[in-house]
């Protein structure tokens, strides 16, 4: 039987010369060529991993700095148990916690481990979630699963991720899965799909099927695990089921920009689950959204018999007048002869983009809500995110000003009164605000509407696109006229002043049925 080189390496490392072991390996135990067997076996995988005495996480063979990275993971996990100070860690706190300086190579070594291919596969979510016990192997190195997850949580929760440039989000996400599902809290399929959106799989149907067995609401949804159905059918079935089961349009926030589409033939309102997300939805299952754009929870909805057209009740409330350059995040590099100069150039591109947006906002002399354009601007580019400012002198203003100075985005000193010139902690404060900005702005455009509102819209938005509010939708949406009385769905948006039902004031006669294809 032919097997992959990676599996051969794993078997050689796991093998015990003195004791027999029973292993279950999906690529060997399931006939991947048989649709009938795959369908049957996939339905059993949750129970298979749940009954296993131990799950072995094989990351591949080690590299020169693997031992360094795993050693740091152990030290961070230890620090997590001992560090008592609340809030984010400053640069000087790392040494106090017994950790290396934020510029030390140890952090890069650990970053490489957290981004091993294993962590990127969608099927491993079920494997690690159901495991009674799990151990991580990387070549000859071995470490308990809880050590890696404990370190990941401490790195994220204490803002070390921003300081050291390390991103263990995938590992923390798996911990959330495991805790929620093993402690009986359960997770609905929409939440599972959102959290697993960045994971990879060979068969695009597995973006659904790999998580369906974990869903607490699987029995309530009209979603059947069947590999004889094509990708388009599976994705449309899932989306329609979410809309009618939950009487909500929240699933529309999962639609990524059509510029990144992978699956052909999908209606514009159906998420292409095969697409790795660029922009982060404003409605995220891990947060309690404060948005209520339509002020209603049970909308009148129906879908055409051919599953191509969504008929939703709502109204067009504004039109995009002008649009800014897209905020495409710079992809920094850490090695190479010209890395420093290249990264500086990429950062300058980011700065120019944000300056362009600020120039657009500065042209507003007043704002329809009565707020100052300055405040509206800094709230808009983080989508009015809530941040932990309890221990920050000056609160949101301090964080925003620190970001503007640190990232060099100041256009006009008169636009915002620059204060706190030399306050300690500005690097952390600026990183906190910049993280919120990235979540809100990446792969989106800054817009100004004909009525004088500003906001964030999908990457492919353009002047003339409409801002609409649909009953059952918690954010405004951007739609585009495609033919008489029909629209194309572009994506969700943040429009400051439309997020809490303000645009729905007025007579019900203003509402109309919108046909979205």
Coordinates of C-alpha atoms in Angstrom, one line a residue:
X1 CA 0.0 0.0 0.0
X2 CA 1.5 3.4 -1.0
X3 CA 1.6 6.0 1.8
X4 CA 3.0 9.6 1.9
X5 CA 6.5 10.4 3.0
X6 CA 5.1 12.4 5.9
X7 CA 3.1 9.4 7.2
X8 CA 6.1 7.1 6.8
X9 CA 8.2 9.5 9.0
X10 CA 5.4 9.6 11.6
X11 CA 5.2 5.8 11.8
X12 CA 8.9 5.6 12.2
X13 CA 8.9 8.1 15.1
X14 CA 5.8 6.6 16.8
X15 CA 6.8 3.0 16.5
X16 CA 7.8 1.3 19.8
X17 CA 10.3 -1.6 19.2
X18 CA 9.2 -3.4 22.4
X19 CA 5.4 -3.0 22.5
X20 CA 2.6 -3.4 20.0
X21 CA 0.3 -0.5 19.3
X22 CA -3.1 -0.1 17.6
X23 CA -3.3 2.9 15.4
X24 CA -6.2 4.4 13.4
X25 CA -5.0 6.5 10.5
X26 CA -7.8 7.8 8.2
X27 CA -5.7 7.8 5.0
X28 CA -5.2 4.1 5.4
X29 CA -8.4 3.0 7.2
X30 CA -10.8 4.7 4.7
X31 CA -11.0 3.9 1.0
X32 CA -10.8 7.5 -0.3
X33 CA -11.9 6.3 -3.8
X34 CA -15.3 5.0 -2.6
X35 CA -17.9 7.7 -2.2
X36 CA -20.2 5.3 -0.3
X37 CA -17.4 4.3 2.2
X38 CA -16.2 7.9 2.7
X39 CA -19.8 9.0 3.4
X40 CA -20.3 6.2 5.9
X41 CA -16.9 6.5 7.6
X42 CA -16.9 10.3 8.0
X43 CA -20.2 10.0 10.0
X44 CA -18.2 7.8 12.5
X45 CA -15.1 9.8 12.9
X46 CA -16.3 11.8 15.9
X47 CA -16.8 8.6 17.8
X48 CA -13.6 7.1 16.6
X49 CA -11.5 10.0 18.0
X50 CA -13.7 10.2 21.1
X51 CA -12.9 6.6 22.0
X52 CA -9.2 6.8 21.3
X53 CA -7.0 6.5 24.4
X54 CA -4.7 9.1 22.9
X55 CA -4.4 11.2 19.8
X56 CA -0.9 11.8 18.4
X57 CA -0.4 15.2 16.7
X58 CA 2.3 14.8 14.2
X59 CA 3.8 18.1 13.0
X60 CA 6.5 16.6 10.8
X61 CA 10.3 16.4 11.2
X62 CA 12.1 19.0 13.3
X63 CA 14.2 21.8 12.0
X64 CA 17.3 23.5 13.5
X65 CA 15.2 25.8 15.8
X66 CA 12.3 23.4 16.7
X67 CA 13.8 22.6 20.1
X68 CA 14.2 26.4 20.8
X69 CA 10.6 27.0 20.0
X70 CA 9.2 24.2 22.1
X71 CA 11.4 25.2 25.0
X72 CA 9.9 28.7 24.8
X73 CA 6.4 27.2 24.7
X74 CA 7.2 25.4 28.0
X75 CA 8.5 28.6 29.6
X76 CA 5.5 30.6 28.4
X77 CA 3.1 28.0 29.8
X78 CA 5.0 28.1 33.1
X79 CA 4.8 32.0 33.1
X80 CA 1.1 31.7 32.5
X81 CA 0.6 29.8 35.8
X82 CA 2.8 32.3 37.8
X83 CA 2.2 35.7 36.4
X84 CA -0.4 37.6 38.5
X85 CA -0.4 41.1 37.1
X86 CA -3.6 42.0 35.2
X87 CA -3.7 43.4 31.7
X88 CA -1.3 43.4 28.7
X89 CA 2.4 42.8 29.2
X90 CA 4.8 45.6 28.3
X91 CA 8.2 45.0 26.8
X92 CA 9.9 45.2 30.1
X93 CA 7.5 42.7 31.6
X94 CA 8.7 39.9 29.4
X95 CA 12.0 39.7 31.3
X96 CA 10.2 39.9 34.6
X97 CA 8.2 36.9 33.6
X98 CA 11.3 35.0 32.8
X99 CA 10.8 35.2 29.0
X100 CA 13.1 36.4 26.3
X101 CA 13.1 39.9 24.9
X102 CA 10.5 40.5 22.2
X103 CA 13.2 40.6 19.5
X104 CA 14.8 37.3 20.5
X105 CA 14.8 34.5 17.9
X106 CA 12.9 32.2 20.3
X107 CA 9.7 33.9 19.3
X108 CA 10.2 33.3 15.6
X109 CA 11.0 29.6 16.3
X110 CA 7.7 29.2 18.2
X111 CA 5.9 31.1 15.5
X112 CA 7.1 28.5 13.0
X113 CA 5.7 25.7 15.1
X114 CA 2.3 27.3 15.5
X115 CA 2.1 27.6 11.7
X116 CA 3.0 24.0 10.9
X117 CA 0.7 22.5 8.2
X118 CA -1.1 20.3 10.7
X119 CA -2.7 23.3 12.4
X120 CA -4.1 24.5 9.1
X121 CA -6.2 21.4 8.2
X122 CA -9.9 21.5 8.9
X123 CA -10.1 17.8 9.8
X124 CA -7.8 18.1 12.8
X125 CA -10.4 20.3 14.5
X126 CA -12.5 17.2 15.1
X127 CA -9.5 15.0 15.9
X128 CA -8.2 17.3 18.7
X129 CA -11.6 18.3 20.0
X130 CA -12.7 14.8 20.7
X131 CA -9.4 13.5 22.0
X132 CA -9.3 12.3 25.7
X133 CA -5.6 12.9 25.7
X134 CA -3.3 14.4 23.1
X135 CA 0.5 14.6 22.7
X136 CA 2.4 16.7 20.1
X137 CA 5.4 15.2 18.3
X138 CA 7.8 17.0 16.0
X139 CA 10.6 14.8 15.0
X140 CA 12.2 13.4 18.1
X141 CA 10.7 16.2 20.2
X142 CA 7.5 15.7 22.3
X143 CA 5.3 18.1 24.2
X144 CA 1.9 17.8 25.9
X145 CA -1.0 19.4 23.9
X146 CA -2.0 21.5 26.9
X147 CA 1.4 23.1 27.0
X148 CA 1.1 24.5 23.5
X149 CA -2.4 25.7 24.1
X150 CA -1.6 27.3 27.5
X151 CA 1.3 29.2 25.9
X152 CA -0.9 30.3 23.0
X153 CA -3.6 31.7 25.3
X154 CA -1.1 33.6 27.4
X155 CA 0.6 35.1 24.3
X156 CA -2.7 36.3 22.9
X157 CA -4.5 37.4 26.1
X158 CA -1.4 39.3 27.4
X159 CA -0.7 41.1 24.1
X160 CA 2.6 39.3 23.5
X161 CA 1.4 38.6 20.0
X162 CA 1.6 42.2 19.1
X163 CA 5.0 42.8 20.9
X164 CA 6.8 39.7 19.5
X165 CA 5.0 39.4 16.1
X166 CA 3.7 35.9 16.8
X167 CA 0.3 34.6 15.8
X168 CA -1.0 31.4 17.6
X169 CA -4.7 32.1 16.9
X170 CA -5.3 28.8 15.3
X171 CA -4.2 26.9 18.4
X172 CA -6.3 29.0 20.7
X173 CA -9.3 28.5 18.4
X174 CA -8.8 24.7 18.8
X175 CA -8.7 25.1 22.5
X176 CA -12.0 27.0 22.4
X177 CA -13.5 24.2 20.3
X178 CA -12.3 21.6 22.7
X179 CA -13.4 23.4 25.9
X180 CA -16.9 24.2 24.5
X181 CA -17.6 20.7 23.2
X182 CA -16.1 18.7 26.0
X183 CA -17.8 20.7 28.7
X184 CA -21.2 20.2 27.3
X185 CA -21.8 23.8 26.1
X186 CA -22.1 22.8 22.5
X187 CA -21.5 24.8 19.3
X188 CA -23.9 25.5 16.5
X189 CA -22.8 24.9 12.9
X190 CA -22.6 28.6 11.9
X191 CA -20.1 29.2 14.7
X192 CA -18.1 26.1 13.9
X193 CA -17.9 27.1 10.2
X194 CA -16.8 30.6 11.1
X195 CA -14.0 29.4 13.4
X196 CA -12.9 26.8 10.9
X197 CA -13.0 29.2 7.9
X198 CA -9.2 29.6 7.7
X199 CA -8.6 25.9 7.6
X200 CA -7.6 24.0 4.5
X201 CA -9.0 20.8 3.0
X202 CA -8.6 18.9 -0.3
X203 CA -12.3 18.5 -0.9
X204 CA -14.2 21.8 -0.6
X205 CA -17.3 19.9 0.7
X206 CA -15.2 19.0 3.8
X207 CA -15.3 22.6 4.9
X208 CA -18.9 21.6 5.9
X209 CA -18.7 17.9 6.5
X210 CA -15.5 18.0 8.7
X211 CA -17.5 20.0 11.3
X212 CA -21.0 18.8 10.8
X213 CA -20.6 16.0 13.3
X214 CA -19.6 18.4 16.0
X215 CA -22.6 20.7 15.6
X216 CA -25.2 20.8 18.4
X217 CA -27.8 21.8 15.9
X218 CA -27.0 19.3 13.2
X219 CA -30.4 17.5 13.8
X220 CA -32.3 20.7 13.2
X221 CA -30.7 21.7 10.0
X222 CA -31.5 20.4 6.5
X223 CA -27.9 19.5 5.8
X224 CA -27.0 15.9 4.9
X225 CA -23.5 14.4 4.7
X226 CA -23.4 13.1 1.1
X227 CA -20.3 13.0 -1.1
X228 CA -22.5 12.3 -4.2
X229 CA -23.7 16.0 -4.1
X230 CA -21.6 18.7 -5.7
X231 CA -20.1 21.7 -3.9
X232 CA -22.6 24.2 -5.1
X233 CA -25.5 22.2 -3.8
X234 CA -23.9 21.6 -0.4
X235 CA -23.1 25.4 0.1
X236 CA -26.6 26.5 -1.0
X237 CA -28.2 23.9 1.2
X238 CA -26.2 25.1 4.3
X239 CA -26.9 28.8 3.7
X240 CA -30.7 28.3 3.1
X241 CA -30.9 26.1 6.2
X242 CA -29.2 28.8 8.4
X243 CA -31.6 31.5 7.2
X244 CA -34.8 29.6 7.8
X245 CA -33.7 27.7 10.9
X246 CA -32.6 30.9 12.7
X247 CA -34.9 33.4 11.0
X248 CA -31.9 35.6 10.6
X249 CA -29.6 37.1 7.9
X250 CA -26.5 36.7 10.0
X251 CA -25.1 34.2 7.5
X252 CA -24.8 37.0 5.0
X253 CA -21.9 38.4 7.0
X254 CA -20.0 35.2 6.0
X255 CA -20.0 36.2 2.3
X256 CA -16.5 37.1 1.2
X257 CA -15.9 39.5 -1.6
X258 CA -16.7 38.1 -5.0
X259 CA -13.1 39.0 -6.1
X260 CA -11.9 36.0 -4.2
X261 CA -14.6 33.5 -5.4
X262 CA -13.5 29.9 -5.9
X263 CA -16.8 28.0 -6.4
X264 CA -18.5 29.0 -9.6
X265 CA -22.3 29.4 -10.0
X266 CA -23.2 30.4 -6.4
X267 CA -25.8 33.1 -5.9
X268 CA -24.2 36.3 -4.6
X269 CA -25.8 35.9 -1.2
X270 CA -24.4 32.4 -0.6
X271 CA -21.0 32.3 1.2
X272 CA -18.3 30.4 -0.7
X273 CA -17.1 28.4 2.2
X274 CA -14.1 27.2 0.1
X275 CA -12.7 30.8 0.2
X276 CA -10.1 31.5 2.8
X277 CA -11.3 34.8 4.5
X278 CA -9.5 38.0 3.8
X279 CA -11.9 40.4 5.6
X280 CA -13.1 39.6 9.1
X281 CA -16.9 39.7 9.5
X282 CA -18.3 42.5 11.6
X283 CA -20.6 39.9 13.1
X284 CA -18.4 37.3 14.7
X285 CA -19.8 34.4 16.8
X286 CA -17.1 34.8 19.5
X287 CA -18.3 38.3 20.3
X288 CA -21.7 39.6 21.3
X289 CA -22.5 42.1 18.6
X290 CA -24.0 45.4 19.7
X291 CA -25.2 46.1 16.1
X292 CA -29.0 46.0 15.4
X293 CA -29.3 47.8 12.1
X294 CA -32.8 46.5 11.3
X295 CA -34.2 46.3 14.8
X296 CA -36.0 43.1 14.1
X297 CA -35.3 39.4 14.7
X298 CA -37.8 37.5 12.6
X299 CA -37.9 38.8 9.0
X300 CA -40.2 37.9 6.2
X301 CA -38.0 35.9 3.8
X302 CA -38.3 33.4 1.0
X303 CA -36.0 31.8 -1.6
X304 CA -36.9 31.0 -5.1
X305 CA -37.6 27.4 -6.1
X306 CA -34.3 27.2 -8.0
X307 CA -32.4 28.4 -4.9
X308 CA -30.9 31.4 -6.8
X309 CA -32.9 34.4 -5.6
X310 CA -33.3 35.6 -2.0
X311 CA -36.4 37.8 -1.5
X312 CA -35.8 40.0 1.6
X313 CA -37.8 43.0 3.0
X314 CA -35.9 46.2 3.6
X315 CA -35.0 49.5 2.1
X316 CA -32.2 51.3 0.3
X317 CA -31.1 54.1 2.7
X318 CA -28.1 55.6 1.0
X319 CA -25.7 55.4 -2.0
X320 CA -21.9 55.4 -2.0
X321 CA -20.6 58.7 -3.4
X322 CA -16.9 58.3 -3.1
X323 CA -14.6 55.5 -2.2
X324 CA -11.1 55.1 -0.8
X325 CA -8.2 52.9 -1.8
X326 CA -8.6 49.3 -0.6
X327 CA -6.7 48.5 2.7
X328 CA -4.7 45.5 1.6
X329 CA -2.4 44.5 4.5
X330 CA 1.3 44.4 3.9
X331 CA 2.9 41.0 3.9
X332 CA 6.1 41.5 5.9
X333 CA 9.2 39.4 5.5
X334 CA 11.6 38.6 8.4
X335 CA 14.7 37.3 6.6
X336 CA 16.8 38.2 3.6
X337 CA 19.3 40.8 2.6
X338 CA 16.8 43.5 1.9
X339 CA 14.1 42.5 4.4
X340 CA 14.3 45.8 6.4
X341 CA 14.1 48.1 3.4
X342 CA 11.3 46.0 1.9
X343 CA 9.3 46.0 5.1
X344 CA 9.7 49.8 5.4
X345 CA 8.3 50.2 1.9
X346 CA 5.3 48.0 2.7
X347 CA 4.6 50.0 5.9
X348 CA 4.7 53.2 3.9
X349 CA 2.1 51.8 1.6
X350 CA -0.2 51.1 4.6
X351 CA 0.4 54.6 5.9
X352 CA -0.4 56.2 2.6
X353 CA -3.7 54.3 2.5
X354 CA -4.7 55.4 5.9
X355 CA -3.8 59.0 5.2
X356 CA -5.9 58.9 2.1
X357 CA -8.9 57.8 4.2
X358 CA -8.3 60.5 6.7
X359 CA -8.2 63.1 4.0
X360 CA -11.6 62.0 2.9
X361 CA -13.0 62.2 6.4
X362 CA -11.5 65.7 7.0
X363 CA -13.5 67.1 4.2
X364 CA -16.7 66.6 6.3
X365 CA -17.5 69.8 8.1
X366 CA -20.2 68.1 10.2
X367 CA -21.8 64.7 10.6
X368 CA -25.5 63.7 10.4
X369 CA -25.5 62.3 13.9
X370 CA -24.2 65.5 15.5
X371 CA -20.9 63.9 16.5
X372 CA -17.6 65.4 15.5
X373 CA -16.1 64.1 12.3
X374 CA -12.8 63.4 14.2
X375 CA -14.5 61.1 16.6
X376 CA -16.6 59.4 13.9
X377 CA -13.4 58.7 11.9
X378 CA -11.5 57.0 14.7
X379 CA -14.6 55.0 15.7
X380 CA -15.3 54.0 12.1
X381 CA -11.8 52.5 11.2
X382 CA -12.2 50.1 14.2
X383 CA -15.9 49.5 13.4
X384 CA -16.7 51.0 16.9
X385 CA -15.0 48.1 18.6
X386 CA -15.0 47.7 22.3
X387 CA -11.5 47.6 23.8
X388 CA -10.2 47.1 27.3
X389 CA -9.4 50.6 28.3
X390 CA -10.1 50.4 32.0
X391 CA -6.4 50.7 32.9
X392 CA -5.4 53.1 30.1
X393 CA -5.0 56.7 31.1
X394 CA -7.0 58.8 28.7
X395 CA -9.0 55.8 27.4
X396 CA -9.8 55.5 23.7
X397 CA -8.3 58.9 23.0
X398 CA -4.9 57.8 24.3
X399 CA -4.9 54.6 22.3
X400 CA -5.9 56.4 19.1
X401 CA -3.3 59.1 19.5
X402 CA -0.6 56.6 20.3
X403 CA -1.5 54.7 17.1
X404 CA -1.4 57.8 14.9
X405 CA 2.0 58.8 16.2
X406 CA 3.5 55.3 16.1
X407 CA 2.2 54.5 12.6
X408 CA 3.0 58.0 11.2
X409 CA -0.6 58.6 9.9
X410 CA -0.9 62.2 11.0
X411 CA -2.1 64.4 8.2
X412 CA -2.9 67.6 10.0
X413 CA -2.1 68.3 13.6
X414 CA -5.3 70.5 13.7
X415 CA -7.5 67.5 12.9
X416 CA -6.8 65.8 16.3
X417 CA -5.3 67.4 19.3
X418 CA -2.2 65.4 19.9
X419 CA -1.6 64.7 23.6
X420 CA 0.3 62.3 25.8
X421 CA 3.5 62.8 23.8
X422 CA 5.8 60.7 25.9
X423 CA 3.6 58.3 27.8
X424 CA 4.9 54.9 28.6
X425 CA 3.1 52.0 27.0
X426 CA 2.4 53.8 23.8
X427 CA 3.8 50.9 21.8
X428 CA 1.3 48.5 23.3
X429 CA -1.5 51.0 23.0
X430 CA -0.8 51.6 19.4
X431 CA -0.6 47.9 18.7
X432 CA -4.0 47.3 20.5
X433 CA -5.6 49.9 18.3
X434 CA -3.9 48.7 15.2
X435 CA -5.1 45.1 15.8
X436 CA -8.7 46.4 16.0
X437 CA -8.1 48.5 12.8
X438 CA -6.8 45.5 11.0
X439 CA -9.8 43.4 12.0
X440 CA -12.2 46.1 10.7
X441 CA -10.3 47.5 7.7
X442 CA -8.3 44.7 6.0
X443 CA -9.5 44.1 2.5
X444 CA -12.2 46.8 2.8
X445 CA -12.6 50.3 1.5
X446 CA -13.4 53.6 3.2
X447 CA -16.6 55.2 1.9
X448 CA -18.5 58.5 2.0
X449 CA -22.2 58.4 1.1
X450 CA -24.3 60.9 -0.7
X451 CA -26.0 61.8 2.7
X452 CA -22.6 62.5 4.3
X453 CA -22.1 59.3 6.3
X454 CA -18.8 57.4 6.4
X455 CA -18.1 53.7 6.7
X456 CA -16.3 50.6 5.6
X457 CA -17.5 48.6 2.6
X458 CA -16.4 45.4 0.8
X459 CA -13.3 45.4 -1.4
X460 CA -15.2 45.4 -4.7
X461 CA -17.6 48.2 -3.7
X462 CA -17.8 51.2 -6.1
X463 CA -19.5 54.6 -6.3
X464 CA -23.2 54.1 -7.1
X465 CA -23.6 51.0 -5.0
X466 CA -26.5 51.1 -2.6
X467 CA -26.5 50.8 1.2
X468 CA -29.5 48.9 2.3
X469 CA -31.0 47.7 5.5
X470 CA -32.8 44.3 5.4
X471 CA -35.2 43.0 8.1
X472 CA -33.3 40.4 10.0
X473 CA -29.9 41.9 9.3
X474 CA -27.8 43.3 12.0
X475 CA -25.5 45.3 9.7
X476 CA -26.1 47.4 6.6
X477 CA -25.4 45.7 3.3
X478 CA -23.9 46.9 0.1
X479 CA -25.9 45.8 -3.0
X480 CA -25.7 46.7 -6.7
X481 CA -28.4 47.1 -9.2
X482 CA -28.0 44.3 -11.8
X483 CA -31.2 44.4 -13.7
X484 CA -34.7 45.8 -13.3
X485 CA -35.7 45.4 -9.6
X486 CA -32.9 42.9 -8.9
X487 CA -29.7 43.3 -7.0
X488 CA -26.3 41.7 -6.6
X489 CA -25.2 41.2 -3.0
X490 CA -21.7 42.7 -2.5
X491 CA -21.3 42.3 1.3
X492 CA -21.8 43.6 4.8
X493 CA -20.7 47.1 5.7
X494 CA -20.2 49.4 8.7
X495 CA -21.8 52.8 8.3
X496 CA -21.5 55.0 11.3
X497 CA -25.0 56.2 12.2
X498 CA -26.8 53.2 10.6
X499 CA -25.7 50.5 13.0
X500 CA -28.5 50.6 15.6
X501 CA -31.7 51.0 13.7
X502 CA -31.5 54.7 13.0
X503 CA -32.2 54.3 9.3
X504 CA -35.3 52.3 10.0
X505 CA -37.2 55.2 11.5
X506 CA -40.1 56.3 9.4
X507 CA -43.3 54.7 7.9
X508 CA -43.4 51.0 7.2
X509 CA -44.6 51.9 3.7
X510 CA -41.0 52.7 2.9
X511 CA -40.1 49.0 3.1
X512 CA -40.0 47.0 -0.1
X513 CA -39.2 43.5 -1.2
X514 CA -35.7 43.3 -2.7
X515 CA -34.8 40.4 -5.0
X516 CA -31.1 39.5 -4.5
X517 CA -29.4 37.0 -6.9

